[in-house]
Amino acid sequence: MTSTETTQDEPRYVRLKIELIAEITDEGALKAAALKQVTEDEYLDDDERAQSVDAIEVDPSGSLAHFIDPVALLGDVPGVELASATWESAQTEFDPETEEWDEYVVDESAE
């Protein structure tokens, strides 16, 4: 068997890289929703909850991070199990008028 051939029983892993740029249109609503989610999350211990609240208070990107759910992204895909996931959110410079970002701009009129 060559190095590119696999059998059905061997696991195959695929790294997906997805970059999203989100515009925060109502920072107060986002912050309130993130704080509510953190408060109601039964899986967070007290230290994790405190760290989450601190991140939400400092930066809207900290609020947005609480709504990223890689399990939901792949949960209904047959034959796939999420093996690992990491993500980060950070403020970025974005100018939709520059060519650099052309491939990323969503054309809402096409929907």
Coordinates of N, CA, C and O in Angstrom, one line a residue:
M1 N 0.8 -1.2 0.0 CA 0.0 0.0 0.0 C 0.9 1.2 0.0 O 1.9 1.3 0.7
T2 N 0.6 2.2 -0.8 CA 1.4 3.5 -0.9 C 1.0 4.4 0.3 O -0.1 4.2 0.9
S3 N 1.7 5.4 0.5 CA 1.4 6.3 1.6 C 0.2 7.1 1.4 O -0.4 7.7 2.3
T4 N -0.3 7.2 0.1 CA -1.5 8.0 -0.1 C -2.8 7.1 -0.1 O -3.9 7.6 -0.1
E5 N -2.6 5.8 0.0 CA -3.7 4.9 0.1 C -4.1 4.6 1.5 O -3.2 4.5 2.4
T6 N -5.4 4.5 1.8 CA -5.8 4.2 3.2 C -6.9 3.1 3.1 O -7.5 2.9 2.0
T7 N -7.0 2.4 4.2 CA -8.1 1.4 4.2 C -9.3 2.1 4.9 O -9.2 3.1 5.5
Q8 N -10.5 1.5 4.7 CA -11.7 2.0 5.3 C -11.6 2.2 6.8 O -12.2 3.0 7.4
D9 N -10.8 1.3 7.5 CA -10.7 1.3 8.9 C -9.8 2.4 9.5 O -9.8 2.7 10.7
E10 N -8.9 3.0 8.7 CA -8.0 4.0 9.1 C -8.7 5.3 9.2 O -9.4 5.7 8.3
P11 N -8.5 6.1 10.3 CA -9.0 7.4 10.4 C -8.3 8.3 9.4 O -7.2 8.2 9.2
R12 N -9.1 9.2 8.8 CA -8.6 10.3 8.0 C -9.0 11.6 8.6 O -10.1 11.8 8.9
Y13 N -8.0 12.5 8.7 CA -8.3 13.8 9.3 C -8.1 14.9 8.3 O -7.3 14.8 7.4
V14 N -9.0 15.9 8.4 CA -9.0 17.0 7.4 C -9.0 18.3 8.3 O -9.8 18.4 9.2
R15 N -8.1 19.2 8.0 CA -8.1 20.5 8.7 C -8.9 21.4 7.8 O -8.6 21.7 6.7
L16 N -9.9 22.1 8.4 CA -10.7 23.1 7.8 C -10.3 24.4 8.4 O -10.2 24.6 9.6
K17 N -10.0 25.4 7.5 CA -9.7 26.7 8.0 C -10.7 27.6 7.4 O -10.9 27.7 6.2
I18 N -11.4 28.3 8.3 CA -12.5 29.2 7.9 C -12.2 30.5 8.5 O -12.0 30.6 9.7
E19 N -12.3 31.6 7.7 CA -12.1 32.9 8.2 C -13.4 33.7 8.0 O -13.9 33.7 6.9
L20 N -14.0 34.2 9.1 CA -15.2 35.0 9.0 C -14.9 36.4 9.5 O -14.2 36.6 10.5
I21 N -15.5 37.4 8.9 CA -15.4 38.8 9.4 C -16.8 39.2 9.7 O -17.6 39.2 8.7
A22 N -17.1 39.5 10.9 CA -18.5 39.8 11.3 C -18.5 41.3 11.7 O -17.6 41.8 12.4
E23 N -19.5 42.0 11.2 CA -19.7 43.4 11.6 C -20.6 43.4 12.9 O -21.7 42.9 12.9
I24 N -20.1 44.0 13.9 CA -20.9 44.2 15.1 C -21.8 45.4 14.9 O -21.4 46.5 14.9
T25 N -23.1 45.2 14.8 CA -24.1 46.2 14.6 C -24.7 46.7 15.9 O -25.3 47.8 15.9
D26 N -24.7 45.9 16.9 CA -25.3 46.3 18.2 C -24.5 45.7 19.3 O -24.8 44.5 19.7
E27 N -23.5 46.4 19.7 CA -22.6 45.8 20.7 C -23.3 45.5 22.0 O -23.0 44.5 22.7
G28 N -24.2 46.3 22.4 CA -25.0 46.1 23.7 C -25.8 44.8 23.6 O -25.8 44.0 24.6
A29 N -26.5 44.6 22.5 CA -27.2 43.3 22.4 C -26.3 42.1 22.4 O -26.7 41.1 23.0
L30 N -25.2 42.2 21.7 CA -24.3 41.1 21.6 C -23.7 40.8 23.0 O -23.7 39.6 23.5
K31 N -23.3 41.8 23.8 CA -22.8 41.7 25.1 C -23.8 41.0 26.0 O -23.5 40.1 26.8
A32 N -25.1 41.5 26.0 CA -26.1 41.0 26.8 C -26.4 39.5 26.5 O -26.5 38.7 27.5
A33 N -26.4 39.2 25.3 CA -26.7 37.8 24.9 C -25.5 36.9 25.3 O -25.7 35.8 25.8
A34 N -24.3 37.4 25.2 CA -23.1 36.6 25.6 C -23.1 36.4 27.1 O -22.8 35.3 27.6
L35 N -23.4 37.4 27.9 CA -23.4 37.3 29.3 C -24.5 36.3 29.8 O -24.3 35.5 30.7
K36 N -25.7 36.4 29.1 CA -26.8 35.4 29.4 C -26.3 34.0 29.2 O -26.6 33.1 30.0
Q37 N -25.7 33.8 28.0 CA -25.2 32.4 27.7 C -24.2 31.9 28.7 O -24.3 30.8 29.1
V38 N -23.3 32.8 29.1 CA -22.3 32.4 30.1 C -22.9 32.1 31.4 O -22.6 31.1 32.1
T39 N -23.8 32.9 31.8 CA -24.5 32.7 33.1 C -25.3 31.4 33.1 O -25.3 30.7 34.1
E40 N -25.9 31.0 32.0 CA -26.7 29.8 31.9 C -26.0 28.6 31.6 O -26.6 27.5 31.5
D41 N -24.7 28.7 31.2 CA -23.9 27.5 30.8 C -23.6 26.6 32.0 O -22.7 27.0 32.8
E42 N -24.2 25.5 32.1 CA -24.0 24.6 33.2 C -22.7 23.9 33.2 O -22.3 23.3 34.2
Y43 N -22.0 23.9 32.1 CA -20.7 23.2 32.0 C -19.5 24.1 32.4 O -18.4 23.6 32.6
L44 N -19.7 25.4 32.6 CA -18.6 26.2 33.1 C -18.4 26.2 34.6 O -19.4 26.3 35.3
D45 N -17.2 26.0 35.0 CA -17.0 26.2 36.5 C -16.8 27.6 36.8 O -16.8 28.5 35.9
D46 N -16.7 28.0 38.1 CA -16.7 29.4 38.5 C -15.5 30.2 37.9 O -15.7 31.3 37.5
D47 N -14.3 29.6 37.8 CA -13.2 30.2 37.2 C -13.4 30.5 35.7 O -13.1 31.6 35.3
E48 N -13.9 29.5 35.0 CA -14.1 29.7 33.6 C -15.2 30.7 33.3 O -15.1 31.5 32.4
R49 N -16.2 30.7 34.2 CA -17.3 31.7 34.0 C -16.7 33.1 34.3 O -17.0 34.0 33.5
A50 N -15.9 33.3 35.3 CA -15.3 34.6 35.6 C -14.4 35.1 34.4 O -14.5 36.2 34.0
Q51 N -13.6 34.2 33.9 CA -12.8 34.5 32.7 C -13.6 34.9 31.5 O -13.3 35.8 30.8
S52 N -14.7 34.2 31.3 CA -15.6 34.5 30.2 C -16.2 35.9 30.3 O -16.3 36.6 29.4
V53 N -16.7 36.2 31.5 CA -17.3 37.5 31.8 C -16.3 38.6 31.6 O -16.6 39.6 31.0
D54 N -15.0 38.4 32.1 CA -14.0 39.4 31.8 C -13.8 39.6 30.4 O -13.6 40.8 29.9
A55 N -13.7 38.5 29.6 CA -13.5 38.7 28.1 C -14.6 39.4 27.5 O -14.4 40.2 26.6
I56 N -15.8 39.2 27.9 CA -17.0 39.8 27.3 C -17.0 41.3 27.7 O -17.3 42.2 26.8
E57 N -16.6 41.6 28.9 CA -16.5 43.0 29.3 C -15.5 43.9 28.6 O -15.6 45.0 28.4
V58 N -14.4 43.2 28.2 CA -13.2 43.9 27.6 C -13.4 44.2 26.1 O -13.1 45.3 25.7
D59 N -14.0 43.3 25.4 CA -14.0 43.4 23.9 C -15.2 42.7 23.3 O -15.5 41.6 23.7
P60 N -15.8 43.3 22.3 CA -17.0 42.6 21.7 C -16.6 41.3 21.0 O -17.4 40.4 20.9
S61 N -15.3 41.2 20.6 CA -14.9 39.9 20.0 C -14.9 38.8 21.1 O -15.2 37.6 20.7
G62 N -14.7 39.1 22.3 CA -14.9 38.1 23.4 C -16.3 37.7 23.5 O -16.6 36.5 23.9
S63 N -17.3 38.6 23.3 CA -18.7 38.2 23.3 C -19.0 37.3 22.2 O -19.7 36.3 22.3
L64 N -18.5 37.6 21.0 CA -18.8 36.8 19.8 C -18.3 35.4 19.9 O -18.9 34.5 19.4
A65 N -17.2 35.3 20.5 CA -16.5 33.9 20.7 C -17.5 32.9 21.4 O -17.4 31.7 21.1
H66 N -18.4 33.4 22.2 CA -19.2 32.5 22.9 C -20.3 31.9 22.0 O -21.1 31.0 22.5
F67 N -20.5 32.4 20.8 CA -21.5 31.9 19.9 C -20.9 31.0 18.8 O -21.6 30.5 18.0
I68 N -19.6 30.7 18.9 CA -19.0 29.9 17.9 C -19.1 28.4 18.4 O -18.7 28.1 19.5
D69 N -19.7 27.6 17.5 CA -20.0 26.2 17.9 C -19.6 25.3 16.8 O -20.4 25.0 15.9
P70 N -18.3 24.8 16.8 CA -17.9 23.9 15.8 C -18.7 22.6 15.7 O -18.8 21.9 14.7
V71 N -19.2 22.1 16.8 CA -20.0 20.9 16.9 C -21.2 21.1 16.0 O -21.6 20.2 15.2
A72 N -21.9 22.3 16.1 CA -23.0 22.6 15.3 C -22.7 22.6 13.8 O -23.5 22.2 12.9
L73 N -21.5 23.1 13.5 CA -21.1 23.2 12.1 C -21.0 21.8 11.5 O -21.3 21.6 10.3
L74 N -20.5 20.8 12.2 CA -20.2 19.5 11.6 C -21.2 18.4 12.2 O -21.2 17.3 11.8
G75 N -22.1 18.8 13.1 CA -22.9 17.8 13.8 C -23.8 17.0 12.9 O -24.0 15.8 13.2
D76 N -24.3 17.5 11.8 CA -25.2 16.8 11.0 C -24.6 16.2 9.7 O -25.2 15.7 8.8
V77 N -23.2 16.3 9.6 CA -22.5 15.8 8.5 C -22.3 14.3 8.7 O -21.7 13.8 9.6
P78 N -22.9 13.4 7.8 CA -22.8 12.0 8.0 C -21.3 11.5 7.8 O -20.6 12.0 6.9
G79 N -20.9 10.6 8.6 CA -19.6 10.0 8.5 C -18.5 10.9 9.0 O -17.3 10.6 8.7
V80 N -18.8 11.9 9.7 CA -17.8 12.8 10.3 C -18.0 13.0 11.8 O -19.1 13.2 12.2
E81 N -16.9 12.9 12.5 CA -16.9 13.2 13.9 C -15.8 14.3 14.2 O -14.7 14.2 13.8
L82 N -16.2 15.3 14.9 CA -15.3 16.4 15.3 C -14.2 15.8 16.2 O -14.5 15.3 17.3
A83 N -13.0 15.9 15.8 CA -11.8 15.4 16.6 C -11.2 16.5 17.5 O -10.8 16.2 18.6
S84 N -11.2 17.7 17.0 CA -10.6 18.8 17.8 C -11.1 20.1 17.2 O -11.3 20.2 16.0
A85 N -11.1 21.1 18.0 CA -11.5 22.4 17.5 C -10.9 23.5 18.3 O -10.9 23.4 19.6
T86 N -10.4 24.5 17.7 CA -9.9 25.7 18.4 C -10.3 26.9 17.5 O -10.5 26.8 16.3
W87 N -10.5 28.0 18.2 CA -10.9 29.2 17.4 C -10.5 30.4 18.3 O -10.3 30.3 19.5
E88 N -10.4 31.5 17.6 CA -10.2 32.8 18.4 C -10.9 33.9 17.7 O -11.3 33.7 16.5
S89 N -11.2 34.9 18.4 CA -11.8 36.1 17.8 C -11.0 37.3 18.2 O -10.5 37.4 19.4
A90 N -10.9 38.2 17.3 CA -10.1 39.4 17.6 C -10.6 40.5 16.7 O -11.0 40.2 15.5
Q91 N -10.5 41.7 17.1 CA -10.8 42.8 16.3 C -9.8 42.9 15.1 O -8.7 42.5 15.3
T92 N -10.3 43.3 14.0 CA -9.4 43.4 12.8 C -9.8 44.7 12.0 O -10.9 45.2 12.2
E93 N -8.9 45.1 11.2 CA -9.1 46.2 10.3 C -9.8 45.6 9.1 O -9.4 44.5 8.6
F94 N -10.9 46.3 8.6 CA -11.6 45.7 7.5 C -12.1 46.9 6.7 O -12.8 47.8 7.2
D95 N -11.8 46.9 5.4 CA -12.4 47.9 4.5 C -12.9 47.2 3.3 O -12.1 46.7 2.4
P96 N -14.2 47.1 3.2 CA -14.8 46.3 2.1 C -14.5 46.9 0.7 O -14.7 46.2 -0.3
E97 N -14.0 48.1 0.7 CA -13.8 48.8 -0.6 C -12.4 48.4 -1.2 O -12.2 48.7 -2.4
T98 N -11.5 47.8 -0.4 CA -10.2 47.4 -0.9 C -10.3 46.0 -1.6 O -11.1 45.2 -1.3
E99 N -9.5 45.9 -2.6 CA -9.5 44.6 -3.4 C -9.0 43.4 -2.5 O -9.4 42.3 -2.8
E100 N -8.3 43.7 -1.5 CA -7.8 42.6 -0.6 C -8.9 41.8 0.0 O -8.8 40.6 0.2
W101 N -10.1 42.4 0.2 CA -11.2 41.8 0.9 C -12.3 41.3 -0.1 O -13.3 40.8 0.3
D102 N -12.1 41.5 -1.4 CA -13.2 41.3 -2.4 C -13.8 39.9 -2.2 O -15.0 39.7 -2.3
E103 N -12.9 38.9 -2.1 CA -13.4 37.5 -2.0 C -14.2 37.2 -0.7 O -14.9 36.2 -0.6
Y104 N -14.1 38.1 0.3 CA -14.8 37.8 1.6 C -16.1 38.6 1.7 O -16.9 38.2 2.6
V105 N -16.4 39.6 0.9 CA -17.6 40.4 1.1 C -18.8 39.6 0.6 O -18.9 39.0 -0.5
V106 N -19.8 39.5 1.5 CA -21.0 38.8 1.2 C -22.0 39.8 0.5 O -22.2 40.9 1.0
D107 N -22.5 39.3 -0.6 CA -23.4 40.1 -1.4 C -24.8 39.8 -0.9 O -25.4 38.8 -1.4
E108 N -25.4 40.6 0.0 CA -26.7 40.3 0.6 C -27.8 40.5 -0.4 O -28.9 39.9 -0.3
S109 N -27.6 41.2 -1.5 CA -28.6 41.4 -2.5 C -28.8 40.2 -3.3 O -29.9 40.0 -3.9
A110 N -27.9 39.3 -3.3 CA -28.0 38.0 -4.1 C -28.9 37.0 -3.3 O -29.2 36.0 -3.9
E111 N -29.2 37.2 -2.1 CA -29.9 36.3 -1.3 C -31.4 36.4 -1.5 O -32.0 37.3 -1.9

